[in-house]
Amino acid sequence: MVATGTSGNETRMQWAALTGVIATVSVFAIAQGLSYPLLSFILQRQGISPAMIGLSAAMTPVGFIVSSPLIPALARRFGAGRTALTCAALSAIMLALIGWTQNVYLWFPLRFLIGVVTNPLYVLSEIWVIALAPPARRGRVMGIYSTVISAGFAAGPLCLLAVGTEGWPPFLVGIAAFVFCGACLALVLQRLPKVDEAGHRVSVMGFMPMAWLLLSAVVVAAGFEQAVLALLPVYGTYYGIAEARMSALLSVMIAGNIAMQVPLGLLAERLMARLVRFICVSLTVLGCVLLPVLIETPLIWPCVFIWGAVSYGIYTMSIIELGERFTGSELVAGNAAFSLMWGVGGIAVPPLAGGAMDILGAGGLPITLGAICLALAVTTVMRRRIV
């Protein structure tokens, strides 16, 4: 009887810690989702060119890429909890400095640094979610986690509707979000599992040969998301479609992402996450084929809803498989490698797709995205045959 009670208390503590970490990540996502459009609006009012605005925005993912290999060492040296709390505080300070300077050239190093300091907070929180999720329910937990992340990023721009984009109010919202993020984390810190043991050490670069297909899936998922967000409105202009309609299509696509990650996670519990990821990749390729066919018909609405769900589902399934296959320092290195590859995909694929559109016209977007997804699907099949 005592053992059962103790087990029940441990389970409740585990779920309480899991809830706290997910709350931390949700607030983090709101702060990040708010900052991207806010800084773009400010630069646009200053008369900065679109190319310069895009280059400024790219500094944050560059910061992700640079900081990712450092995360395992930081977690071992200072502890994962202390590292995450420090990064939450530094993120608030960096956003305050951005609000204070209001200078496009000073924003380049500051946006790079905000990428450097927010990345460990995101990576370590994701590791805790994976480690805390019960194996039998990992699919639904990671589905909830992905839903919360997506909803948080979507809620960020909505905050600007309430506080506007001028002066300190929007920056204060972001700063408060990072501070609250740290507070949420501090409340559950003692209940979080140790993921930074100093025994067997695995670096980010050392992890890559261990799961190169998973990392390739992350590149595809990141590149697809960033390319669609940046270029789908441009794609619509080739067909003479109004900006309002293309914005609505993007909203429907994001809604599919938010709504369907939990069902996909539940499906991963019944099947293998690897199989569900392959299904997601295959349906994403099908969406690329159907896009030019359906873009001017009412069927485009359910198409982009499903497209949004399965394209991000590639990442959700990859995270689930990462948790199934790795623990400890390998999990820390693996999640940092995921972050690095997300940055690589986000930087590499949108220019590639944009260049294809310059050469091929509107068809360059679905052809490029379909090709990288098809390559991932074929590689997945070939690897299974080899193994």
CSV table of C-alpha atoms in Angstrom, one decimal:
chain,number,residue,atom,x,y,z
A,1,MET,CA,0.0,0.0,0.0
A,2,VAL,CA,2.8,2.4,0.9
A,3,ALA,CA,4.7,1.6,-2.3
A,4,THR,CA,1.6,2.2,-4.4
A,5,GLY,CA,1.0,5.6,-2.7
A,6,THR,CA,4.7,6.5,-3.2
A,7,SER,CA,4.4,5.5,-6.9
A,8,GLY,CA,1.2,7.6,-7.2
A,9,ASN,CA,2.9,10.6,-5.7
A,10,GLU,CA,5.9,10.3,-8.0
A,11,THR,CA,3.6,10.1,-11.0
A,12,ARG,CA,1.8,13.2,-9.9
A,13,MET,CA,5.1,15.0,-9.4
A,14,GLN,CA,6.2,13.9,-12.8
A,15,TRP,CA,3.1,15.3,-14.5
A,16,ALA,CA,3.3,18.5,-12.5
A,17,ALA,CA,6.9,18.9,-13.7
A,18,LEU,CA,5.9,18.1,-17.2
A,19,THR,CA,3.1,20.7,-17.1
A,20,GLY,CA,5.6,23.3,-15.7
A,21,VAL,CA,8.1,22.7,-18.5
A,22,ILE,CA,5.4,22.9,-21.2
A,23,ALA,CA,4.1,26.2,-19.7
A,24,THR,CA,7.7,27.5,-19.8
A,25,VAL,CA,8.0,26.6,-23.5
A,26,SER,CA,4.6,28.1,-24.3
A,27,VAL,CA,5.6,31.5,-22.8
A,28,PHE,CA,9.0,31.3,-24.6
A,29,ALA,CA,7.2,30.7,-27.9
A,30,ILE,CA,4.9,33.7,-27.4
A,31,ALA,CA,8.0,35.9,-26.8
A,32,GLN,CA,9.7,34.6,-29.9
A,33,GLY,CA,6.5,34.8,-32.0
A,34,LEU,CA,6.1,38.5,-30.9
A,35,SER,CA,9.6,39.6,-31.6
A,36,TYR,CA,10.0,38.6,-35.2
A,37,PRO,CA,7.1,40.6,-36.7
A,38,LEU,CA,7.7,43.5,-34.2
A,39,LEU,CA,11.2,44.1,-35.3
A,40,SER,CA,10.3,43.8,-39.0
A,41,PHE,CA,7.5,46.4,-38.5
A,42,ILE,CA,10.0,48.8,-36.8
A,43,LEU,CA,12.6,48.4,-39.5
A,44,GLN,CA,10.0,48.9,-42.2
A,45,ARG,CA,8.9,52.2,-40.6
A,46,GLN,CA,12.6,53.3,-40.6
A,47,GLY,CA,12.7,52.8,-44.4
A,48,ILE,CA,15.0,49.8,-44.2
A,49,SER,CA,15.0,47.7,-47.4
A,50,PRO,CA,13.3,44.2,-47.4
A,51,ALA,CA,16.7,42.6,-48.1
A,52,MET,CA,18.2,44.2,-45.1
A,53,ILE,CA,15.2,43.3,-42.9
A,54,GLY,CA,15.5,39.7,-44.0
A,55,LEU,CA,19.3,39.7,-43.3
A,56,SER,CA,18.6,41.1,-39.9
A,57,ALA,CA,16.0,38.4,-39.1
A,58,ALA,CA,18.5,35.7,-40.2
A,59,MET,CA,20.9,36.6,-37.4
A,60,THR,CA,18.7,34.8,-34.8
A,61,PRO,CA,18.9,31.4,-36.6
A,62,VAL,CA,22.6,31.9,-37.1
A,63,GLY,CA,22.8,32.3,-33.3
A,64,PHE,CA,20.9,29.0,-33.0
A,65,ILE,CA,23.5,27.3,-35.2
A,66,VAL,CA,26.5,28.7,-33.4
A,67,SER,CA,25.2,28.0,-29.9
A,68,SER,CA,23.9,24.5,-30.5
A,69,PRO,CA,27.3,22.6,-30.3
A,70,LEU,CA,27.9,24.4,-27.0
A,71,ILE,CA,24.8,23.3,-25.2
A,72,PRO,CA,26.0,19.8,-24.0
A,73,ALA,CA,29.1,21.3,-22.5
A,74,LEU,CA,27.2,24.1,-20.8
A,75,ALA,CA,24.7,21.6,-19.3
A,76,ARG,CA,27.6,19.5,-18.0
A,77,ARG,CA,29.6,22.4,-16.7
A,78,PHE,CA,26.9,24.5,-15.0
A,79,GLY,CA,24.0,22.1,-14.8
A,80,ALA,CA,21.0,22.1,-17.2
A,81,GLY,CA,18.7,24.0,-14.8
A,82,ARG,CA,21.2,26.8,-14.0
A,83,THR,CA,22.0,27.1,-17.7
A,84,ALA,CA,18.3,27.4,-18.7
A,85,LEU,CA,17.5,30.0,-16.0
A,86,THR,CA,20.5,32.1,-16.9
A,87,CYS,CA,19.5,32.0,-20.6
A,88,ALA,CA,15.9,33.1,-19.7
A,89,ALA,CA,17.4,36.1,-17.8
A,90,LEU,CA,19.8,36.9,-20.7
A,91,SER,CA,17.0,36.7,-23.2
A,92,ALA,CA,15.0,39.4,-21.3
A,93,ILE,CA,18.1,41.6,-21.2
A,94,MET,CA,18.9,41.2,-24.9
A,95,LEU,CA,15.3,42.1,-25.9
A,96,ALA,CA,15.5,45.1,-23.6
A,97,LEU,CA,18.8,46.2,-25.4
A,98,ILE,CA,17.1,45.8,-28.7
A,99,GLY,CA,14.2,48.0,-27.6
A,100,TRP,CA,16.6,50.6,-26.2
A,101,THR,CA,18.9,50.8,-29.3
A,102,GLN,CA,16.4,50.9,-32.2
A,103,ASN,CA,19.3,50.8,-34.7
A,104,VAL,CA,19.4,48.3,-37.6
A,105,TYR,CA,23.2,47.9,-37.4
A,106,LEU,CA,23.3,47.4,-33.7
A,107,TRP,CA,20.5,44.9,-34.1
A,108,PHE,CA,22.6,42.5,-36.1
A,109,PRO,CA,24.9,41.5,-33.2
A,110,LEU,CA,22.0,41.8,-30.7
A,111,ARG,CA,19.7,39.5,-32.7
A,112,PHE,CA,22.6,37.1,-33.1
A,113,LEU,CA,23.1,37.1,-29.4
A,114,ILE,CA,19.4,36.6,-28.7
A,115,GLY,CA,19.5,33.5,-30.8
A,116,VAL,CA,22.6,32.3,-28.9
A,117,VAL,CA,20.9,32.7,-25.4
A,118,THR,CA,17.4,31.6,-26.3
A,119,ASN,CA,18.5,28.4,-28.0
A,120,PRO,CA,19.8,26.6,-24.8
A,121,LEU,CA,16.5,27.5,-23.0
A,122,TYR,CA,14.5,25.9,-25.8
A,123,VAL,CA,16.7,22.9,-26.3
A,124,LEU,CA,16.9,22.0,-22.6
A,125,SER,CA,13.2,22.5,-22.1
A,126,GLU,CA,12.5,20.1,-25.0
A,127,ILE,CA,14.9,17.5,-23.5
A,128,TRP,CA,13.0,17.7,-20.1
A,129,VAL,CA,9.7,17.2,-21.9
A,130,ILE,CA,11.1,14.1,-23.7
A,131,ALA,CA,12.6,12.7,-20.5
A,132,LEU,CA,9.5,13.3,-18.4
A,133,ALA,CA,7.0,11.8,-21.0
A,134,PRO,CA,6.0,8.3,-20.0
A,135,PRO,CA,7.1,6.0,-22.8
A,136,ALA,CA,3.6,4.6,-23.4
A,137,ARG,CA,2.3,8.1,-23.7
A,138,ARG,CA,5.2,9.8,-25.4
A,139,GLY,CA,3.3,10.3,-28.6
A,140,ARG,CA,0.4,12.3,-27.1
A,141,VAL,CA,2.7,14.3,-24.8
A,142,MET,CA,5.0,15.3,-27.7
A,143,GLY,CA,1.9,16.1,-29.7
A,144,ILE,CA,0.7,18.4,-27.0
A,145,TYR,CA,4.1,19.9,-26.8
A,146,SER,CA,4.2,20.6,-30.5
A,147,THR,CA,0.7,22.1,-30.4
A,148,VAL,CA,1.6,24.4,-27.5
A,149,ILE,CA,4.8,25.6,-29.4
A,150,SER,CA,2.8,26.3,-32.5
A,151,ALA,CA,0.0,28.0,-30.7
A,152,GLY,CA,2.5,30.1,-28.8
A,153,PHE,CA,4.2,31.3,-31.9
A,154,ALA,CA,0.8,32.1,-33.4
A,155,ALA,CA,-0.3,34.0,-30.3
A,156,GLY,CA,2.8,36.2,-30.4
A,157,PRO,CA,1.7,38.4,-33.3
A,158,LEU,CA,-1.8,38.6,-31.8
A,159,CYS,CA,-0.3,40.3,-28.8
A,160,LEU,CA,0.8,43.1,-31.1
A,161,LEU,CA,-2.9,43.8,-31.9
A,162,ALA,CA,-3.4,44.5,-28.2
A,163,VAL,CA,-0.3,46.6,-27.5
A,164,GLY,CA,0.7,47.9,-30.9
A,165,THR,CA,4.2,48.0,-32.4
A,166,GLU,CA,5.4,51.4,-31.3
A,167,GLY,CA,7.3,52.4,-28.2
A,168,TRP,CA,8.1,50.2,-25.2
A,169,PRO,CA,4.8,48.4,-24.6
A,170,PRO,CA,5.4,45.5,-27.1
A,171,PHE,CA,9.0,45.1,-25.8
A,172,LEU,CA,7.8,45.0,-22.2
A,173,VAL,CA,5.4,42.2,-23.1
A,174,GLY,CA,8.3,40.2,-24.6
A,175,ILE,CA,10.6,40.9,-21.6
A,176,ALA,CA,7.9,40.0,-19.2
A,177,ALA,CA,7.3,36.7,-21.1
A,178,PHE,CA,11.0,35.8,-20.8
A,179,VAL,CA,10.9,36.6,-17.0
A,180,PHE,CA,7.7,34.6,-16.5
A,181,CYS,CA,9.3,31.8,-18.5
A,182,GLY,CA,12.2,31.7,-16.0
A,183,ALA,CA,9.8,31.8,-13.1
A,184,CYS,CA,7.8,28.8,-14.4
A,185,LEU,CA,11.0,26.9,-14.8
A,186,ALA,CA,12.2,27.8,-11.3
A,187,LEU,CA,9.0,26.4,-9.7
A,188,VAL,CA,9.6,22.9,-11.1
A,189,LEU,CA,13.4,22.9,-11.3
A,190,GLN,CA,13.8,20.5,-8.3
A,191,ARG,CA,11.5,18.0,-9.9
A,192,LEU,CA,13.2,17.9,-13.3
A,193,PRO,CA,15.3,14.8,-14.3
A,194,LYS,CA,19.1,15.1,-14.5
A,195,VAL,CA,20.0,15.2,-18.2
A,196,ASP,CA,23.5,16.6,-17.9
A,197,GLU,CA,25.5,13.7,-16.3
A,198,ALA,CA,29.2,14.1,-16.7
A,199,GLY,CA,29.9,10.4,-17.5
A,200,HIS,CA,29.6,9.3,-21.1
A,201,ARG,CA,30.1,12.4,-23.2
A,202,VAL,CA,28.6,12.9,-26.7
A,203,SER,CA,29.2,16.0,-28.7
A,204,VAL,CA,26.8,17.4,-31.3
A,205,MET,CA,29.1,16.5,-34.1
A,206,GLY,CA,29.6,13.1,-32.6
A,207,PHE,CA,25.9,12.5,-32.5
A,208,MET,CA,25.3,13.2,-36.2
A,209,PRO,CA,26.4,9.9,-37.6
A,210,MET,CA,24.2,8.1,-35.0
A,211,ALA,CA,21.0,9.6,-36.4
A,212,TRP,CA,21.7,11.3,-39.7
A,213,LEU,CA,18.3,10.4,-41.1
A,214,LEU,CA,16.5,12.0,-38.2
A,215,LEU,CA,18.6,15.1,-38.6
A,216,SER,CA,17.8,15.1,-42.3
A,217,ALA,CA,14.1,15.0,-41.5
A,218,VAL,CA,14.6,18.1,-39.2
A,219,VAL,CA,16.2,20.0,-42.1
A,220,VAL,CA,13.3,19.2,-44.3
A,221,ALA,CA,10.7,20.1,-41.8
A,222,ALA,CA,12.4,23.4,-40.9
A,223,GLY,CA,13.1,24.3,-44.5
A,224,PHE,CA,9.5,23.5,-45.6
A,225,GLU,CA,7.9,25.6,-42.8
A,226,GLN,CA,10.1,28.6,-43.4
A,227,ALA,CA,9.9,28.5,-47.2
A,228,VAL,CA,6.1,28.2,-47.1
A,229,LEU,CA,5.7,31.1,-44.6
A,230,ALA,CA,8.0,33.3,-46.7
A,231,LEU,CA,7.0,32.4,-50.2
A,232,LEU,CA,3.4,31.1,-50.3
A,233,PRO,CA,2.1,34.7,-50.5
A,234,VAL,CA,4.5,35.3,-53.4
A,235,TYR,CA,3.3,32.1,-55.0
A,236,GLY,CA,-0.3,33.4,-54.9
A,237,THR,CA,0.7,36.6,-56.9
A,238,TYR,CA,1.6,34.5,-59.9
A,239,TYR,CA,-2.1,33.4,-60.0
A,240,GLY,CA,-3.4,36.9,-59.3
A,241,ILE,CA,-4.7,35.8,-55.9
A,242,ALA,CA,-5.3,38.6,-53.4
A,243,GLU,CA,-3.0,39.0,-50.4
A,244,ALA,CA,-5.9,38.7,-48.0
A,245,ARG,CA,-6.8,35.2,-49.4
A,246,MET,CA,-3.2,34.0,-49.3
A,247,SER,CA,-2.8,35.2,-45.7
A,248,ALA,CA,-6.0,33.3,-44.8
A,249,LEU,CA,-4.5,30.2,-46.5
A,250,LEU,CA,-1.5,30.5,-44.3
A,251,SER,CA,-3.7,30.9,-41.2
A,252,VAL,CA,-5.5,27.7,-42.2
A,253,MET,CA,-2.2,25.9,-42.7
A,254,ILE,CA,-1.0,27.0,-39.2
A,255,ALA,CA,-4.4,25.9,-37.8
A,256,GLY,CA,-3.8,22.4,-39.3
A,257,ASN,CA,-0.4,22.3,-37.6
A,258,ILE,CA,-1.9,23.3,-34.2
A,259,ALA,CA,-4.9,21.0,-34.4
A,260,MET,CA,-3.4,17.8,-35.7
A,261,GLN,CA,-0.2,17.2,-33.7
A,262,VAL,CA,-2.0,15.4,-30.8
A,263,PRO,CA,-3.8,13.0,-33.2
A,264,LEU,CA,-0.6,12.3,-35.0
A,265,GLY,CA,1.1,11.6,-31.6
A,266,LEU,CA,-1.7,9.2,-30.7
A,267,LEU,CA,-1.2,7.5,-34.0
A,268,ALA,CA,2.5,7.2,-33.3
A,269,GLU,CA,1.7,5.3,-30.1
A,270,ARG,CA,-0.3,2.7,-32.1
A,271,LEU,CA,2.2,2.5,-34.9
A,272,MET,CA,5.9,3.4,-34.9
A,273,ALA,CA,6.9,7.1,-35.0
A,274,ARG,CA,9.2,6.2,-37.9
A,275,LEU,CA,6.3,4.9,-39.9
A,276,VAL,CA,4.0,7.9,-39.1
A,277,ARG,CA,6.9,10.2,-40.1
A,278,PHE,CA,7.1,8.4,-43.5
A,279,ILE,CA,3.4,8.8,-43.9
A,280,CYS,CA,3.7,12.5,-43.1
A,281,VAL,CA,6.5,13.0,-45.6
A,282,SER,CA,4.6,11.1,-48.3
A,283,LEU,CA,1.4,13.3,-47.8
A,284,THR,CA,3.6,16.4,-47.8
A,285,VAL,CA,4.9,15.4,-51.3
A,286,LEU,CA,1.3,14.8,-52.4
A,287,GLY,CA,0.4,18.3,-51.2
A,288,CYS,CA,3.2,19.8,-53.3
A,289,VAL,CA,1.8,18.0,-56.3
A,290,LEU,CA,-1.8,19.1,-55.6
A,291,LEU,CA,-0.9,22.8,-54.8
A,292,PRO,CA,-0.8,24.1,-58.4
A,293,VAL,CA,-3.9,22.0,-59.3
A,294,LEU,CA,-6.0,23.2,-56.4
A,295,ILE,CA,-4.7,26.7,-55.7
A,296,GLU,CA,-7.6,28.4,-57.5
A,297,THR,CA,-10.3,26.0,-56.3
A,298,PRO,CA,-12.2,25.6,-52.9
A,299,LEU,CA,-10.4,22.3,-52.3
A,300,ILE,CA,-7.2,24.3,-51.5
A,301,TRP,CA,-8.5,25.0,-48.0
A,302,PRO,CA,-8.7,21.4,-46.7
A,303,CYS,CA,-5.5,20.7,-48.7
A,304,VAL,CA,-3.4,23.3,-46.9
A,305,PHE,CA,-4.9,22.3,-43.5
A,306,ILE,CA,-3.7,18.8,-44.0
A,307,TRP,CA,-0.4,20.1,-45.5
A,308,GLY,CA,0.3,22.1,-42.4
A,309,ALA,CA,-0.5,19.2,-40.1
A,310,VAL,CA,1.7,16.6,-41.8
A,311,SER,CA,4.6,18.9,-42.7
A,312,TYR,CA,5.2,19.8,-39.1
A,313,GLY,CA,4.3,16.3,-38.1
A,314,ILE,CA,7.7,15.3,-39.7
A,315,TYR,CA,9.4,17.2,-36.8
A,316,THR,CA,7.0,15.9,-34.1
A,317,MET,CA,7.6,12.3,-35.2
A,318,SER,CA,11.4,12.9,-35.3
A,319,ILE,CA,11.3,14.2,-31.7
A,320,ILE,CA,9.3,11.2,-30.6
A,321,GLU,CA,11.8,8.8,-32.2
A,322,LEU,CA,14.7,10.7,-30.6
A,323,GLY,CA,13.2,10.1,-27.2
A,324,GLU,CA,12.6,6.5,-28.0
A,325,ARG,CA,16.2,5.8,-29.1
A,326,PHE,CA,18.4,8.0,-26.9
A,327,THR,CA,18.8,9.0,-23.2
A,328,GLY,CA,21.2,11.0,-21.1
A,329,SER,CA,24.1,12.8,-22.8
A,330,GLU,CA,23.1,11.4,-26.2
A,331,LEU,CA,19.7,12.9,-25.8
A,332,VAL,CA,21.2,16.3,-24.9
A,333,ALA,CA,23.6,16.2,-27.9
A,334,GLY,CA,20.8,14.9,-30.1
A,335,ASN,CA,18.4,17.7,-29.2
A,336,ALA,CA,21.1,20.3,-29.7
A,337,ALA,CA,21.8,18.8,-33.1
A,338,PHE,CA,18.1,19.1,-33.9
A,339,SER,CA,18.3,22.8,-33.1
A,340,LEU,CA,21.3,23.2,-35.3
A,341,MET,CA,19.7,21.4,-38.2
A,342,TRP,CA,16.5,23.4,-37.8
A,343,GLY,CA,18.6,26.6,-38.2
A,344,VAL,CA,20.4,25.1,-41.3
A,345,GLY,CA,17.0,24.2,-42.9
A,346,GLY,CA,15.5,27.5,-42.1
A,347,ILE,CA,18.4,29.4,-43.7
A,348,ALA,CA,19.1,27.1,-46.7
A,349,VAL,CA,15.8,26.1,-48.1
A,350,PRO,CA,13.9,29.4,-48.5
A,351,PRO,CA,16.6,31.0,-50.7
A,352,LEU,CA,16.8,27.7,-52.7
A,353,ALA,CA,13.0,27.7,-53.3
A,354,GLY,CA,13.0,31.5,-54.0
A,355,GLY,CA,15.8,31.0,-56.6
A,356,ALA,CA,13.8,28.2,-58.2
A,357,MET,CA,10.8,30.5,-58.5
A,358,ASP,CA,13.0,33.1,-60.2
A,359,ILE,CA,14.0,30.5,-62.8
A,360,LEU,CA,10.8,28.4,-63.1
A,361,GLY,CA,8.1,30.8,-62.0
A,362,ALA,CA,5.4,29.8,-59.5
A,363,GLY,CA,6.2,26.1,-60.0
A,364,GLY,CA,9.6,26.5,-58.5
A,365,LEU,CA,8.1,26.5,-54.9
A,366,PRO,CA,6.2,23.1,-55.0
A,367,ILE,CA,8.9,21.6,-57.2
A,368,THR,CA,11.7,22.5,-54.7
A,369,LEU,CA,9.7,21.5,-51.6
A,370,GLY,CA,8.4,18.3,-53.2
A,371,ALA,CA,11.9,17.3,-54.3
A,372,ILE,CA,13.5,17.6,-50.8
A,373,CYS,CA,10.5,15.7,-49.3
A,374,LEU,CA,10.7,13.0,-51.9
A,375,ALA,CA,14.4,12.6,-51.4
A,376,LEU,CA,13.7,12.1,-47.6
A,377,ALA,CA,11.0,9.5,-48.4
A,378,VAL,CA,13.2,7.6,-50.8
A,379,THR,CA,16.2,7.7,-48.4
A,380,THR,CA,13.9,6.4,-45.6
A,381,VAL,CA,12.8,3.4,-47.7
A,382,MET,CA,16.3,2.6,-49.0
A,383,ARG,CA,17.7,2.8,-45.4
A,384,ARG,CA,15.1,0.3,-44.2
A,385,ARG,CA,16.0,-2.1,-47.1
A,386,ILE,CA,19.7,-1.8,-46.4
A,387,VAL,CA,19.2,-2.4,-42.6
